[in-house]
Tab-separated table of C-alpha atoms in Angstrom:
chain	number	residue	atom	x	y	z
A	1	MET	CA	133.231	95.834	159.223
A	2	ILE	CA	133.126	92.054	159.100
A	3	ALA	CA	129.468	92.106	160.424
A	4	THR	CA	128.608	94.710	157.450
A	5	VAL	CA	130.190	92.348	154.933
A	6	LEU	CA	128.609	89.556	156.306
A	7	ARG	CA	125.172	91.143	156.301
A	8	LYS	CA	125.468	92.113	152.587
A	9	ALA	CA	126.375	88.710	151.720
A	10	CYS	CA	123.561	87.231	153.426
A	11	THR	CA	121.232	89.724	151.727
A	12	ALA	CA	122.700	88.805	148.246
A	13	VAL	CA	122.276	85.003	148.973
A	14	ILE	CA	118.707	85.821	150.054
A	15	LEU	CA	117.834	87.561	147.051
A	16	LEU	CA	119.389	84.993	144.721
A	17	TRP	CA	117.609	82.458	146.566
A	18	VAL	CA	114.303	84.206	146.104
A	19	ALA	CA	115.000	84.834	142.371
A	20	PHE	CA	115.862	81.213	141.918
A	21	GLY	CA	112.752	80.345	143.711
A	22	LEU	CA	110.568	82.242	141.541
A	23	VAL	CA	112.142	80.945	138.350
A	24	ALA	CA	111.687	77.441	139.664
A	25	CYS	CA	108.237	78.000	140.244
A	26	GLY	CA	107.648	79.350	136.859
A	27	GLY	CA	108.306	83.134	137.871
A	28	PHE	CA	108.830	85.862	134.907
A	29	LEU	CA	112.441	86.839	134.711
A	30	PRO	CA	112.924	90.586	133.594
A	31	LYS	CA	114.696	91.912	130.242
A	32	THR	CA	117.886	92.810	132.443
A	33	SER	CA	118.319	89.080	133.269
A	34	ASP	CA	121.079	87.252	130.941
A	35	ASN	CA	119.309	83.993	131.922
A	36	ARG	CA	115.930	84.905	130.652
A	37	HIS	CA	116.063	82.423	127.780
A	38	ASN	CA	116.493	79.614	130.288
A	39	GLN	CA	113.492	80.264	132.558
A	40	PRO	CA	111.585	76.988	132.940
A	41	LEU	CA	107.832	76.540	131.840
A	42	GLN	CA	105.628	77.283	134.507
A	43	SER	CA	104.253	74.293	136.528
A	44	GLY	CA	100.752	75.115	135.022
A	45	VAL	CA	101.858	74.794	131.516
A	46	VAL	CA	103.503	71.338	132.069
A	47	SER	CA	100.405	70.184	133.639
A	48	ALA	CA	98.153	71.185	130.857
A	49	LEU	CA	100.578	69.507	128.392
A	50	LYS	CA	100.341	66.209	130.470
A	51	ALA	CA	96.477	66.513	130.572
A	52	MET	CA	96.403	66.739	126.707
A	53	GLY	CA	98.595	63.659	126.341
A	54	SER	CA	101.815	65.511	125.537
A	55	SER	CA	105.018	66.923	127.238
A	56	PRO	CA	107.583	69.790	126.862
A	57	GLY	CA	109.899	67.607	124.978
A	58	GLU	CA	107.240	66.604	122.141
A	59	ALA	CA	107.387	68.140	118.620
A	60	MET	CA	105.557	71.503	118.156
A	61	VAL	CA	103.893	73.507	115.350
A	62	VAL	CA	103.261	77.169	115.327
A	63	ARG	CA	100.767	78.771	113.367
A	64	ILE	CA	99.991	82.653	112.966
A	65	PHE	CA	96.938	84.456	111.550
A	66	LYS	CA	97.212	88.132	110.640
A	67	GLN	CA	93.678	89.108	110.626
A	68	GLU	CA	92.623	87.503	113.607
A	69	LYS	CA	95.942	88.508	115.354
A	70	THR	CA	96.708	84.922	116.907
A	71	LEU	CA	99.573	82.975	117.314
A	72	GLU	CA	98.993	78.993	117.989
A	73	VAL	CA	101.172	76.407	119.347
A	74	TRP	CA	100.242	73.148	118.574
A	75	LYS	CA	101.884	69.956	120.174
A	76	ARG	CA	102.143	66.482	119.309
A	77	THR	CA	100.378	64.031	121.690
A	78	ASN	CA	100.535	60.329	122.549
A	79	THR	CA	98.018	59.526	119.444
A	80	GLY	CA	100.748	60.859	117.161
A	81	GLN	CA	98.693	63.788	116.212
A	82	PHE	CA	99.021	67.301	116.895
A	83	LYS	CA	96.626	69.365	119.183
A	84	LEU	CA	96.129	72.889	119.782
A	85	PHE	CA	97.805	73.767	123.196
A	86	LYS	CA	97.291	77.630	123.300
A	87	SER	CA	96.718	80.639	121.341
A	88	TYR	CA	98.385	83.957	122.121
A	89	GLU	CA	97.114	87.236	120.935
A	90	ILE	CA	99.667	89.066	118.745
A	91	CYS	CA	100.442	92.838	119.944
A	92	ALA	CA	101.257	93.867	116.476
A	93	PHE	CA	102.387	93.089	113.108
A	94	SER	CA	103.634	95.467	110.167
A	95	GLY	CA	101.988	96.150	106.830
A	96	ASP	CA	98.629	94.502	105.381
A	97	LEU	CA	97.498	91.131	104.436
A	98	GLY	CA	99.766	89.623	102.029
A	99	PRO	CA	103.364	88.370	101.743
A	100	LYS	CA	106.592	90.484	102.191
A	101	ILE	CA	108.253	91.335	98.799
A	102	LYS	CA	111.063	93.637	99.426
A	103	GLU	CA	113.311	94.853	102.200
A	104	GLY	CA	112.083	97.847	103.799
A	105	ASP	CA	108.398	97.484	102.919
A	106	ARG	CA	107.514	96.876	106.319
A	107	GLN	CA	105.425	94.145	105.411
A	108	SER	CA	105.476	90.975	107.719
A	109	PRO	CA	105.827	87.709	105.865
A	110	GLU	CA	103.396	84.696	105.038
A	111	GLY	CA	104.073	81.082	103.878
A	112	PHE	CA	105.861	77.933	105.434
A	113	TYR	CA	109.150	78.200	107.300
A	114	THR	CA	111.311	75.899	109.356
A	115	ILE	CA	112.769	77.147	112.730
A	116	THR	CA	115.717	75.517	113.857
A	117	PRO	CA	117.880	76.046	116.975
A	118	GLY	CA	120.272	78.300	115.238
A	119	LEU	CA	117.283	80.797	114.510
A	120	MET	CA	116.423	81.215	118.250
A	121	ASN	CA	117.862	84.449	119.573
A	122	PRO	CA	118.200	84.287	123.551
A	123	LYS	CA	119.879	87.937	123.729
A	124	SER	CA	117.058	89.729	121.647
A	125	ASN	CA	116.742	93.646	122.396
A	126	TYR	CA	112.980	92.623	122.213
A	127	TYR	CA	113.051	90.482	125.107
A	128	LEU	CA	113.494	87.022	123.547
A	129	ALA	CA	112.977	86.112	119.762
A	130	PHE	CA	113.070	83.649	116.837
A	131	ASN	CA	113.822	84.393	113.428
A	132	THR	CA	111.160	83.418	110.729
A	133	GLY	CA	113.872	82.217	108.258
A	134	PHE	CA	112.534	84.812	105.820
A	135	PRO	CA	113.395	84.651	102.967
A	136	ASN	CA	112.895	81.066	102.477
A	137	LYS	CA	113.313	78.911	99.355
A	138	PHE	CA	109.699	80.067	97.883
A	139	ASP	CA	110.452	83.698	98.718
A	140	ARG	CA	114.102	83.538	97.013
A	141	ALA	CA	112.450	82.000	93.904
A	142	TRP	CA	110.403	85.144	93.825
A	143	GLY	CA	113.565	87.511	94.270
A	144	ARG	CA	111.972	88.593	97.626
A	145	THR	CA	114.257	90.284	100.029
A	146	GLY	CA	114.373	91.066	103.713
A	147	SER	CA	116.083	90.160	107.109
A	148	GLU	CA	115.725	89.891	110.523
A	149	LEU	CA	112.056	89.035	110.188
A	150	MET	CA	111.266	87.966	113.875
A	151	VAL	CA	108.660	86.804	116.352
A	152	HIS	CA	109.587	88.596	119.383
A	153	GLY	CA	108.629	90.461	122.560
A	154	ASP	CA	108.254	94.086	123.452
A	155	CYS	CA	104.776	94.503	121.651
A	156	SER	CA	106.355	96.571	118.915
A	157	SER	CA	106.864	95.725	115.079
A	158	ARG	CA	108.715	96.928	112.295
A	159	GLY	CA	107.922	94.132	109.882
A	160	CYS	CA	108.070	91.461	112.524
A	161	TYR	CA	105.379	89.594	114.771
A	162	ALA	CA	105.299	91.165	118.440
A	163	MET	CA	104.079	89.317	121.356
A	164	THR	CA	104.273	90.437	125.015
A	165	ASP	CA	107.310	89.770	127.014
A	166	GLU	CA	105.454	87.059	128.925
A	167	GLY	CA	103.833	85.448	125.782
A	168	ILE	CA	107.202	85.282	124.005
A	169	ALA	CA	108.984	83.748	127.160
A	170	GLU	CA	106.337	80.795	127.319
A	171	ILE	CA	106.721	80.374	123.495
A	172	TYR	CA	110.380	80.433	123.659
A	173	ALA	CA	110.714	78.056	126.474
A	174	LEU	CA	108.330	75.526	124.659
A	175	ALA	CA	110.376	75.557	121.504
A	176	ARG	CA	113.506	75.306	123.686
A	177	GLU	CA	112.069	72.078	125.419
A	178	SER	CA	111.077	70.787	122.014
A	179	PHE	CA	114.611	70.902	120.716
A	180	LYS	CA	115.857	69.299	124.009
A	181	GLY	CA	113.344	66.549	123.292
A	182	GLY	CA	115.167	65.535	120.263
A	183	ASN	CA	113.032	67.468	117.642
A	184	PRO	CA	115.778	69.147	115.190
A	185	SER	CA	113.069	71.760	114.124
A	186	PHE	CA	109.500	73.161	114.299
A	187	GLN	CA	107.433	74.218	111.373
A	188	LEU	CA	106.073	77.914	111.461
A	189	GLN	CA	103.058	78.473	109.265
A	190	ILE	CA	102.002	82.088	108.619
A	191	PHE	CA	98.775	83.001	106.965
A	192	PRO	CA	96.627	85.965	106.185
A	193	PHE	CA	93.670	84.699	108.052
A	194	LYS	CA	91.797	81.490	108.787
A	195	MET	CA	91.564	79.784	105.552
A	196	THR	CA	87.851	79.381	105.407
A	197	PRO	CA	85.510	79.700	102.320
A	198	ALA	CA	83.892	82.895	104.016
A	199	ASN	CA	87.208	84.659	104.426
A	200	LEU	CA	88.360	83.784	100.996
A	201	ALA	CA	85.084	84.859	99.349
A	202	VAL	CA	85.891	88.565	100.750
A	203	GLN	CA	89.340	88.441	99.087
A	204	THR	CA	88.262	87.372	95.360
A	205	LYS	CA	89.599	90.628	93.979
A	206	SER	CA	92.833	90.532	95.742
A	207	PRO	CA	96.127	90.295	93.787
A	208	ASN	CA	97.306	87.835	96.327
A	209	LEU	CA	94.583	85.270	95.932
A	210	SER	CA	96.560	82.851	93.860
A	211	PHE	CA	99.219	82.578	96.507
A	212	TRP	CA	96.817	82.432	99.273
A	213	LYS	CA	95.024	79.308	97.453
A	214	ASN	CA	98.651	77.784	97.044
A	215	ILE	CA	99.175	77.995	101.008
A	216	LYS	CA	95.794	77.015	101.690
A	217	ASP	CA	96.855	73.427	100.414
A	218	GLY	CA	99.218	73.032	103.483
A	219	TYR	CA	96.562	74.667	105.745
A	220	ASP	CA	94.100	72.149	104.574
A	221	LEU	CA	96.354	69.195	104.928
A	222	PHE	CA	97.230	70.008	108.538
A	223	GLU	CA	93.501	70.781	109.138
A	224	LEU	CA	92.467	67.373	108.025
A	225	ASN	CA	95.387	65.087	109.164
A	226	LYS	CA	96.737	67.060	112.429
A	227	GLN	CA	100.238	66.721	111.095
A	228	PRO	CA	102.452	69.207	109.721
A	229	PRO	CA	102.855	68.755	105.909
A	230	THR	CA	106.372	68.403	104.394
A	231	TRP	CA	106.929	71.332	102.051
A	232	ASP	CA	109.046	72.088	99.093
A	233	VAL	CA	109.095	74.406	96.140
A	234	CYS	CA	108.899	73.973	92.354
A	235	GLU	CA	107.717	76.111	89.468
A	236	ARG	CA	107.920	78.771	92.274
A	237	LYS	CA	104.975	77.362	94.002
A	238	TYR	CA	104.655	75.634	97.427
A	239	VAL	CA	104.175	71.886	97.024
A	240	PHE	CA	103.370	69.465	100.039
A	241	ASN	CA	103.746	65.969	101.046
A	242	VAL	CA	105.645	65.155	97.771
A	243	ALA	CA	106.854	61.438	97.693
A	244	GLY	CA	110.426	60.650	97.042
A	245	ALA	CA	113.585	61.833	98.268
A	246	GLY	CA	115.764	64.864	97.251
A	247	ALA	CA	115.153	68.434	97.438
A	248	LEU	CA	113.257	69.957	94.182
A	249	ASN	CA	114.313	72.681	91.930
A	250	ALA	CA	112.536	75.870	92.898
A	251	MET	CA	112.306	77.252	89.385
A	252	GLY	CA	112.166	73.708	87.584
A	253	PRO	CA	109.043	71.723	86.749
A	254	CYS	CA	107.079	69.871	89.510
A	255	PRO	CA	106.940	66.049	89.795
A	256	ALA	CA	103.790	64.076	89.474
A	257	ILE	CA	101.943	64.803	92.720
A	258	SER	CA	99.105	62.405	93.884
A	259	ARG	CA	96.492	64.330	95.707
A	260	ASP	CA	94.700	62.824	98.710
A	261	ALA	CA	90.972	61.966	97.865
A	262	THR	CA	89.680	63.646	101.251
A	263	LEU	CA	91.829	66.685	100.353
A	264	ILE	CA	90.229	66.987	96.926
A	265	ALA	CA	86.846	66.663	98.482
A	266	LYS	CA	87.509	69.238	100.934
A	267	GLN	CA	88.916	71.652	98.510
A	268	GLN	CA	86.131	71.350	95.957
A	269	ALA	CA	83.431	71.778	98.829
A	270	ASP	CA	85.287	75.042	99.803
A	271	GLU	CA	85.388	76.199	96.291
A	272	ALA	CA	81.605	75.877	95.770
A	273	ALA	CA	81.006	77.462	99.201
A	274	VAL	CA	83.314	80.314	98.175
A	275	VAL	CA	81.317	80.672	94.833
A	276	ASN	CA	77.965	80.543	96.852
A	277	ALA	CA	79.210	83.192	99.274
A	278	VAL	CA	80.439	85.769	96.604
A	279	ALA	CA	77.012	84.998	94.847
A	280	GLU	CA	75.104	85.971	97.979
A	281	VAL	CA	77.420	89.158	98.414
A	282	GLU	CA	76.638	90.133	95.054
A	283	ARG	CA	72.812	89.448	95.406
A	284	ARG	CA	72.718	91.461	98.539
A	285	ALA	CA	74.739	94.377	96.834
A	286	ALA	CA	72.363	94.476	93.969
A	287	GLU	CA	69.333	94.293	96.101
A	288	GLU	CA	70.566	97.401	98.377
A	289	ALA	CA	71.488	99.155	94.935
A	290	ALA	CA	67.897	98.531	93.810
A	291	ILE	CA	66.331	99.636	96.924
A	292	LYS	CA	68.412	102.887	97.057
A	293	ALA	CA	67.512	103.639	93.288
A	294	ARG	CA	63.892	103.131	94.023
A	295	GLY	CA	64.214	105.506	96.970
A	296	ASP	CA	66.065	107.932	95.004
A	297	ALA	CA	63.269	107.798	92.385
A	298	VAL	CA	60.350	108.349	94.639
A	299	THR	CA	62.348	111.174	96.371
A	300	GLY	CA	62.882	112.798	92.945
A	301	MET	CA	59.182	112.418	92.122
A	302	VAL	CA	58.054	113.840	95.300
A	303	GLY	CA	60.329	116.794	95.071
A	304	GLY	CA	59.457	117.430	91.386
A	305	ALA	CA	55.770	117.648	92.246
A	306	VAL	CA	55.960	119.866	95.135
A	307	SER	CA	58.180	122.217	93.076
A	308	GLY	CA	55.570	122.138	90.200
A	309	LEU	CA	52.764	122.915	92.540
A	310	PHE	CA	54.613	125.943	93.894
A	311	GLY	CA	55.184	126.968	90.249
A	312	ILE	CA	51.590	126.793	89.398
A	313	PHE	CA	49.897	128.492	92.708
A	314	GLY	CA	52.708	130.383	94.213
A	315	GLU	CA	51.958	133.809	92.941
A	316	LYS	CA	47.974	133.318	93.363
A	317	VAL	CA	48.190	132.438	96.854
A	318	THR	CA	46.832	134.952	99.222
A	319	PRO	CA	48.634	134.753	102.509
A	320	VAL	CA	46.566	133.804	105.532
A	321	MET	CA	48.486	136.598	107.779
A	322	SER	CA	48.678	139.981	105.985
A	323	GLY	CA	50.680	141.732	108.749
A	324	LYS	CA	47.793	144.448	109.055
A	325	PRO	CA	46.024	145.241	111.969
A	326	ALA	CA	42.548	143.834	112.134
A	327	PRO	CA	39.596	146.314	111.520
A	328	VAL	CA	37.570	147.593	114.742
A	329	PRO	CA	34.381	146.040	114.691
A	330	HIS	CA	31.092	148.289	114.571
A	331	LYS	CA	29.412	149.049	117.648
A	332	ARG	CA	25.795	147.917	118.255
A	333	PRO	CA	23.151	150.641	119.096
A	334	ALA	CA	22.425	150.598	122.672
A	335	SER	CA	18.706	150.074	122.089
A	336	LEU	CA	19.205	146.824	120.711
């Protein structure tokens, strides 16, 4: 009896030791584990951060691109600028390109959000998760509704951004370590697509174009400076890097905002590129339409000519094959 108890106890200790060893080496804890939110970063992740001049405790930024189905994690480096650390494939998101409008529309949100430790969900039914913070100040200014809009695991979405369990485990751990490093939050930027002139040129007829151009200001600032821009809301629109203290009235007038010359130059170049791209698309469409029209005209002319010929000669043409047996040839005289 005592031997059996000791054997079971030893087995339990060994299993616990193996499990601890796997986690310590960067193993992956199953959904059944109540400690999955505390699993450490894999040693390879820590080494990669060190190689780029960063560390687990440094600040981070997360960017999501719907069309590309990509979630990016950026980390602050020893230069003070942020650098792309890793891209993760998004398993699924709900709805189409464009912001979430109301509860139940099964649409995933777009915009700028601030993620604090209180928005992290270590006991999610979808492995691990963090809340996007929707609706934020901008969303509320537009009367948009929705709740529990998450970035989570389980590869299944009903208005959220779904990752693999392994992917969200690593992203969650990166966020946790960033908070432990003294950072009170991280910025979540959600875009319909990479905000390039080529992508915008395709969307010139979209009712969301004005909104997308608004959040593109924040996208451009991050692309130029490699620093997450501060954001606020006034006149029911996003504003970025506004000087001065104090929160703005989301419905009130915006203060005077000085725009960076480099940003202005970039956006002017992008606008020109969009115009050129749209003009090129329209030119090609017109060219293809003209080619099709000419083809249709030629087909019509040929068809009309053939029909006319049959109308003129159809009843007078003697068929080559009559269907009657050929006549028997005359026999030649034997003397000849």
